[in-house]
mmCIF file of N, CA and C in Angstrom:
data_model
loop_
_atom_site.group_PDB
_atom_site.id
_atom_site.type_symbol
_atom_site.label_atom_id
_atom_site.label_comp_id
_atom_site.label_asym_id
_atom_site.label_seq_id
_atom_site.Cartn_x
_atom_site.Cartn_y
_atom_site.Cartn_z
ATOM 1 N N MET J 277 -5.931 7.092 26.095
ATOM 2 C CA MET J 277 -5.129 5.909 26.254
ATOM 3 C C MET J 277 -6.075 4.712 26.334
ATOM 4 N N VAL J 278 -5.660 3.635 25.678
ATOM 5 C CA VAL J 278 -6.434 2.396 25.721
ATOM 6 C C VAL J 278 -5.546 1.285 26.265
ATOM 7 N N HIS J 279 -6.195 0.201 26.693
ATOM 8 C CA HIS J 279 -5.448 -0.881 27.331
ATOM 9 C C HIS J 279 -5.628 -2.222 26.642
ATOM 10 N N SER J 280 -6.306 -2.233 25.506
ATOM 11 C CA SER J 280 -6.484 -3.484 24.768
ATOM 12 C C SER J 280 -6.770 -3.161 23.309
ATOM 13 N N LEU J 281 -6.629 -4.159 22.461
ATOM 14 C CA LEU J 281 -6.947 -3.956 21.044
ATOM 15 C C LEU J 281 -8.431 -3.683 20.852
ATOM 16 N N ASP J 282 -9.281 -4.310 21.662
ATOM 17 C CA ASP J 282 -10.725 -4.039 21.563
ATOM 18 C C ASP J 282 -11.025 -2.577 21.878
ATOM 19 N N GLU J 283 -10.432 -2.059 22.941
ATOM 20 C CA GLU J 283 -10.623 -0.644 23.280
ATOM 21 C C GLU J 283 -10.090 0.250 22.165
ATOM 22 N N LEU J 284 -8.967 -0.128 21.602
ATOM 23 C CA LEU J 284 -8.380 0.654 20.512
ATOM 24 C C LEU J 284 -9.322 0.719 19.321
ATOM 25 N N HIS J 285 -9.859 -0.420 18.915
ATOM 26 C CA HIS J 285 -10.761 -0.439 17.759
ATOM 27 C C HIS J 285 -12.008 0.413 18.005
ATOM 28 N N LYS J 286 -12.537 0.372 19.211
ATOM 29 C CA LYS J 286 -13.704 1.202 19.537
ATOM 30 C C LYS J 286 -13.351 2.688 19.458
ATOM 31 N N GLU J 287 -12.187 3.044 19.961
ATOM 32 C CA GLU J 287 -11.749 4.446 19.922
ATOM 33 C C GLU J 287 -11.509 4.906 18.484
ATOM 34 N N LEU J 288 -10.924 4.056 17.663
ATOM 35 C CA LEU J 288 -10.597 4.433 16.284
ATOM 36 C C LEU J 288 -11.824 4.619 15.405
ATOM 37 N N GLU J 289 -12.954 4.058 15.801
ATOM 38 C CA GLU J 289 -14.191 4.242 15.033
ATOM 39 C C GLU J 289 -14.595 5.715 14.961
ATOM 40 N N LYS J 290 -14.068 6.528 15.849
ATOM 41 C CA LYS J 290 -14.399 7.953 15.894
ATOM 42 C C LYS J 290 -13.652 8.768 14.836
ATOM 43 N N TYR J 291 -12.675 8.162 14.162
ATOM 44 C CA TYR J 291 -11.779 8.909 13.279
ATOM 45 C C TYR J 291 -11.829 8.392 11.845
ATOM 46 N N ASN J 292 -11.464 9.265 10.917
ATOM 47 C CA ASN J 292 -11.283 8.874 9.526
ATOM 48 C C ASN J 292 -10.052 7.975 9.467
ATOM 49 N N SER J 293 -10.168 6.823 8.829
ATOM 50 C CA SER J 293 -9.057 5.872 8.833
ATOM 51 C C SER J 293 -7.795 6.429 8.177
ATOM 52 N N GLU J 294 -7.928 7.406 7.287
ATOM 53 C CA GLU J 294 -6.745 7.987 6.650
ATOM 54 C C GLU J 294 -5.993 8.928 7.586
ATOM 55 N N ASP J 295 -6.576 9.241 8.728
ATOM 56 C CA ASP J 295 -5.943 10.135 9.692
ATOM 57 C C ASP J 295 -5.267 9.380 10.829
ATOM 58 N N ILE J 296 -5.182 8.064 10.743
ATOM 59 C CA ILE J 296 -4.648 7.252 11.835
ATOM 60 C C ILE J 296 -3.239 6.782 11.481
ATOM 61 N N TYR J 297 -2.307 7.021 12.381
ATOM 62 C CA TYR J 297 -0.922 6.591 12.204
ATOM 63 C C TYR J 297 -0.511 5.762 13.410
ATOM 64 N N ILE J 298 0.257 4.721 13.169
ATOM 65 C CA ILE J 298 0.791 3.885 14.240
ATOM 66 C C ILE J 298 2.261 4.241 14.382
ATOM 67 N N ILE J 299 2.661 4.615 15.585
ATOM 68 C CA ILE J 299 4.043 5.053 15.760
ATOM 69 C C ILE J 299 4.793 4.220 16.796
ATOM 70 N N GLY J 300 4.381 2.985 16.968
ATOM 71 C CA GLY J 300 5.217 2.005 17.666
ATOM 72 C C GLY J 300 4.997 1.877 19.139
ATOM 73 N N GLY J 301 5.729 0.999 19.598
ATOM 74 C CA GLY J 301 6.913 0.197 19.337
ATOM 75 C C GLY J 301 6.606 -1.131 18.661
ATOM 76 N N GLN J 302 7.592 -2.030 18.779
ATOM 77 C CA GLN J 302 7.590 -3.271 18.024
ATOM 78 C C GLN J 302 6.320 -4.086 18.243
ATOM 79 N N LYS J 303 5.904 -4.295 19.460
ATOM 80 C CA LYS J 303 4.715 -5.124 19.735
ATOM 81 C C LYS J 303 3.460 -4.502 19.127
ATOM 82 N N ILE J 304 3.340 -3.192 19.208
ATOM 83 C CA ILE J 304 2.189 -2.508 18.604
ATOM 84 C C ILE J 304 2.207 -2.703 17.095
ATOM 85 N N TYR J 305 3.382 -2.520 16.484
ATOM 86 C CA TYR J 305 3.498 -2.737 15.036
ATOM 87 C C TYR J 305 3.086 -4.159 14.670
ATOM 88 N N GLU J 306 3.618 -5.135 15.388
ATOM 89 C CA GLU J 306 3.317 -6.538 15.076
ATOM 90 C C GLU J 306 1.822 -6.821 15.173
ATOM 91 N N GLN J 307 1.159 -6.217 16.146
ATOM 92 C CA GLN J 307 -0.267 -6.467 16.345
ATOM 93 C C GLN J 307 -1.138 -5.762 15.316
ATOM 94 N N LEU J 308 -0.679 -4.638 14.771
ATOM 95 C CA LEU J 308 -1.559 -3.812 13.938
ATOM 96 C C LEU J 308 -1.156 -3.677 12.477
ATOM 97 N N VAL J 309 0.043 -4.075 12.097
ATOM 98 C CA VAL J 309 0.493 -3.842 10.722
ATOM 99 C C VAL J 309 -0.418 -4.525 9.704
ATOM 100 N N ASP J 310 -0.970 -5.667 10.023
ATOM 101 C CA ASP J 310 -1.848 -6.358 9.072
ATOM 102 C C ASP J 310 -3.181 -5.647 8.872
ATOM 103 N N GLU J 311 -3.522 -4.720 9.748
ATOM 104 C CA GLU J 311 -4.756 -3.949 9.605
ATOM 105 C C GLU J 311 -4.543 -2.671 8.791
ATOM 106 N N CYS J 312 -3.307 -2.397 8.445
ATOM 107 C CA CYS J 312 -2.974 -1.181 7.695
ATOM 108 C C CYS J 312 -3.054 -1.420 6.196
ATOM 109 N N ASP J 313 -3.320 -0.353 5.459
ATOM 110 C CA ASP J 313 -3.322 -0.399 3.995
ATOM 111 C C ASP J 313 -2.073 0.254 3.413
ATOM 112 N N VAL J 314 -1.487 1.186 4.158
ATOM 113 C CA VAL J 314 -0.320 1.941 3.704
ATOM 114 C C VAL J 314 0.675 2.012 4.859
ATOM 115 N N ALA J 315 1.965 1.945 4.519
ATOM 116 C CA ALA J 315 3.016 2.108 5.524
ATOM 117 C C ALA J 315 4.062 3.073 4.983
ATOM 118 N N HIS J 316 4.380 4.089 5.764
ATOM 119 C CA HIS J 316 5.444 5.041 5.433
ATOM 120 C C HIS J 316 6.649 4.660 6.292
ATOM 121 N N ILE J 317 7.700 4.183 5.653
ATOM 122 C CA ILE J 317 8.844 3.617 6.365
ATOM 123 C C ILE J 317 10.101 4.425 6.064
ATOM 124 N N THR J 318 10.877 4.698 7.103
ATOM 125 C CA THR J 318 12.206 5.272 6.934
ATOM 126 C C THR J 318 13.210 4.139 7.082
ATOM 127 N N LYS J 319 14.023 3.920 6.059
ATOM 128 C CA LYS J 319 15.061 2.885 6.120
ATOM 129 C C LYS J 319 16.405 3.573 6.300
ATOM 130 N N VAL J 320 17.145 3.109 7.288
ATOM 131 C CA VAL J 320 18.460 3.648 7.602
ATOM 132 C C VAL J 320 19.498 2.687 7.041
ATOM 133 N N ASP J 321 20.474 3.228 6.331
ATOM 134 C CA ASP J 321 21.497 2.415 5.687
ATOM 135 C C ASP J 321 22.617 2.096 6.675
ATOM 136 N N PHE J 322 22.244 1.394 7.737
ATOM 137 C CA PHE J 322 23.193 0.984 8.767
ATOM 138 C C PHE J 322 22.508 -0.097 9.581
ATOM 139 N N GLU J 323 23.243 -1.097 9.984
ATOM 140 C CA GLU J 323 22.659 -2.157 10.800
ATOM 141 C C GLU J 323 23.046 -1.932 12.255
ATOM 142 N N TYR J 324 22.033 -1.678 13.064
ATOM 143 C CA TYR J 324 22.248 -1.421 14.481
ATOM 144 C C TYR J 324 22.074 -2.703 15.280
ATOM 145 N N ASP J 325 22.774 -2.786 16.385
ATOM 146 C CA ASP J 325 22.584 -3.877 17.327
ATOM 147 C C ASP J 325 21.410 -3.477 18.213
ATOM 148 N N ALA J 326 20.249 -4.034 17.929
ATOM 149 C CA ALA J 326 19.031 -3.655 18.656
ATOM 150 C C ALA J 326 18.235 -4.909 18.998
ATOM 151 N N ASP J 327 17.292 -4.757 19.900
ATOM 152 C CA ASP J 327 16.475 -5.902 20.287
ATOM 153 C C ASP J 327 15.017 -5.752 19.863
ATOM 154 N N ALA J 328 14.685 -4.692 19.143
ATOM 155 C CA ALA J 328 13.311 -4.480 18.676
ATOM 156 C C ALA J 328 13.359 -3.877 17.275
ATOM 157 N N TYR J 329 12.490 -4.390 16.411
ATOM 158 C CA TYR J 329 12.470 -3.944 15.018
ATOM 159 C C TYR J 329 11.046 -3.850 14.505
ATOM 160 N N PHE J 330 10.848 -3.023 13.472
ATOM 161 C CA PHE J 330 9.592 -2.994 12.730
ATOM 162 C C PHE J 330 9.563 -4.237 11.852
ATOM 163 N N PRO J 331 8.397 -4.865 11.662
ATOM 164 C CA PRO J 331 8.331 -6.032 10.771
ATOM 165 C C PRO J 331 8.859 -5.677 9.376
ATOM 166 N N ASN J 332 9.618 -6.586 8.775
ATOM 167 C CA ASN J 332 10.209 -6.349 7.457
ATOM 168 C C ASN J 332 9.155 -6.579 6.377
ATOM 169 N N LEU J 333 8.612 -5.507 5.825
ATOM 170 C CA LEU J 333 7.557 -5.629 4.816
ATOM 171 C C LEU J 333 8.077 -6.193 3.504
ATOM 172 N N ASP J 334 9.393 -6.133 3.271
ATOM 173 C CA ASP J 334 9.967 -6.733 2.068
ATOM 174 C C ASP J 334 9.796 -8.250 2.071
ATOM 175 N N GLU J 335 9.619 -8.833 3.231
ATOM 176 C CA GLU J 335 9.446 -10.281 3.355
ATOM 177 C C GLU J 335 7.980 -10.697 3.326
ATOM 178 N N LYS J 336 7.081 -9.735 3.216
ATOM 179 C CA LYS J 336 5.645 -10.029 3.221
ATOM 180 C C LYS J 336 5.093 -9.803 1.814
ATOM 181 N N PRO J 337 4.654 -10.868 1.136
ATOM 182 C CA PRO J 337 4.209 -10.731 -0.260
ATOM 183 C C PRO J 337 2.989 -9.837 -0.441
ATOM 184 N N GLU J 338 2.234 -9.595 0.609
ATOM 185 C CA GLU J 338 1.043 -8.752 0.473
ATOM 186 C C GLU J 338 1.378 -7.259 0.448
ATOM 187 N N TRP J 339 2.635 -6.897 0.652
ATOM 188 C CA TRP J 339 3.061 -5.494 0.635
ATOM 189 C C TRP J 339 3.965 -5.233 -0.562
ATOM 190 N N GLN J 340 3.752 -4.098 -1.213
ATOM 191 C CA GLN J 340 4.633 -3.702 -2.318
ATOM 192 C C GLN J 340 5.029 -2.242 -2.161
ATOM 193 N N ILE J 341 6.233 -1.926 -2.618
ATOM 194 C CA ILE J 341 6.726 -0.550 -2.572
ATOM 195 C C ILE J 341 6.060 0.236 -3.690
ATOM 196 N N THR J 342 5.435 1.365 -3.330
ATOM 197 C CA THR J 342 4.759 2.200 -4.328
ATOM 198 C C THR J 342 5.374 3.591 -4.428
ATOM 199 N N GLY J 343 6.370 3.861 -3.626
ATOM 200 C CA GLY J 343 7.043 5.150 -3.686
ATOM 201 C C GLY J 343 8.334 5.103 -2.901
ATOM 202 N N ASP J 344 9.312 5.875 -3.348
ATOM 203 C CA ASP J 344 10.566 5.949 -2.609
ATOM 204 C C ASP J 344 11.233 7.301 -2.831
ATOM 205 N N SER J 345 12.114 7.625 -1.935
ATOM 206 C CA SER J 345 12.854 8.884 -2.046
ATOM 207 C C SER J 345 14.294 8.567 -2.428
ATOM 208 N N GLU J 346 14.995 9.587 -2.823
ATOM 209 C CA GLU J 346 16.430 9.428 -3.013
ATOM 210 C C GLU J 346 17.077 9.322 -1.642
ATOM 211 N N GLU J 347 18.235 8.674 -1.605
ATOM 212 C CA GLU J 347 18.943 8.564 -0.340
ATOM 213 C C GLU J 347 19.336 9.955 0.151
ATOM 214 N N GLN J 348 19.188 10.144 1.446
ATOM 215 C CA GLN J 348 19.522 11.421 2.066
ATOM 216 C C GLN J 348 20.567 11.183 3.150
ATOM 217 N N THR J 349 21.256 12.229 3.520
ATOM 218 C CA THR J 349 22.280 12.112 4.553
ATOM 219 C C THR J 349 22.048 13.172 5.618
ATOM 220 N N TYR J 350 22.125 12.743 6.858
ATOM 221 C CA TYR J 350 22.061 13.642 8.005
ATOM 222 C C TYR J 350 23.313 13.364 8.826
ATOM 223 N N PHE J 351 24.244 14.278 8.834
ATOM 224 C CA PHE J 351 25.587 14.049 9.367
ATOM 225 C C PHE J 351 26.160 12.830 8.643
ATOM 226 N N ASP J 352 26.453 11.728 9.325
ATOM 227 C CA ASP J 352 26.983 10.552 8.631
ATOM 228 C C ASP J 352 25.934 9.443 8.489
ATOM 229 N N LEU J 353 24.683 9.767 8.750
ATOM 230 C CA LEU J 353 23.596 8.790 8.678
ATOM 231 C C LEU J 353 22.907 8.879 7.320
ATOM 232 N N GLU J 354 22.920 7.780 6.581
ATOM 233 C CA GLU J 354 22.243 7.733 5.281
ATOM 234 C C GLU J 354 20.909 7.013 5.448
ATOM 235 N N PHE J 355 19.867 7.580 4.847
ATOM 236 C CA PHE J 355 18.530 7.011 4.991
ATOM 237 C C PHE J 355 17.687 7.380 3.785
ATOM 238 N N TYR J 356 16.554 6.700 3.648
ATOM 239 C CA TYR J 356 15.594 7.008 2.593
ATOM 240 C C TYR J 356 14.207 6.610 3.062
ATOM 241 N N PHE J 357 13.208 7.138 2.384
ATOM 242 C CA PHE J 357 11.818 6.893 2.737
ATOM 243 C C PHE J 357 11.172 5.978 1.702
ATOM 244 N N LEU J 358 10.340 5.063 2.177
ATOM 245 C CA LEU J 358 9.587 4.168 1.301
ATOM 246 C C LEU J 358 8.114 4.234 1.658
ATOM 247 N N ARG J 359 7.287 4.106 0.643
ATOM 248 C CA ARG J 359 5.844 3.978 0.848
ATOM 249 C C ARG J 359 5.463 2.580 0.376
ATOM 250 N N TYR J 360 4.855 1.823 1.256
ATOM 251 C CA TYR J 360 4.363 0.487 0.931
ATOM 252 C C TYR J 360 2.841 0.531 0.901
ATOM 253 N N GLU J 361 2.257 -0.240 0.014
ATOM 254 C CA GLU J 361 0.807 -0.414 0.002
ATOM 255 C C GLU J 361 0.495 -1.899 0.004
ATOM 256 N N LYS J 362 -0.569 -2.229 0.712
ATOM 257 C CA LYS J 362 -0.997 -3.621 0.756
ATOM 258 C C LYS J 362 -1.677 -3.965 -0.560
ATOM 259 N N VAL J 363 -1.269 -5.086 -1.153
ATOM 260 C CA VAL J 363 -1.858 -5.561 -2.402
ATOM 261 C C VAL J 363 -3.217 -6.161 -2.078
ATOM 262 N N LYS J 364 -4.234 -5.728 -2.828
ATOM 263 C CA LYS J 364 -5.593 -6.231 -2.543
ATOM 264 C C LYS J 364 -6.041 -7.203 -3.597
#
């Protein structure tokens, strides 16, 4: 466990960058999404009343969709997966 972004960066130096995943919440995503090269996103086809969200990469010109899945259904929940890559 780390308590600051500086501590996090020092800890992450021990790992291959392709083995690092960020799994939230909103503040962590906001602080670290710009340091990522790839984002694997699950989009749910429903608008929930919530107070925390992942940053919308569709609104960021430096990100582009490079892969997607067909829509899937789990009970009555429809969702799909997207792969975004940062444009260099």
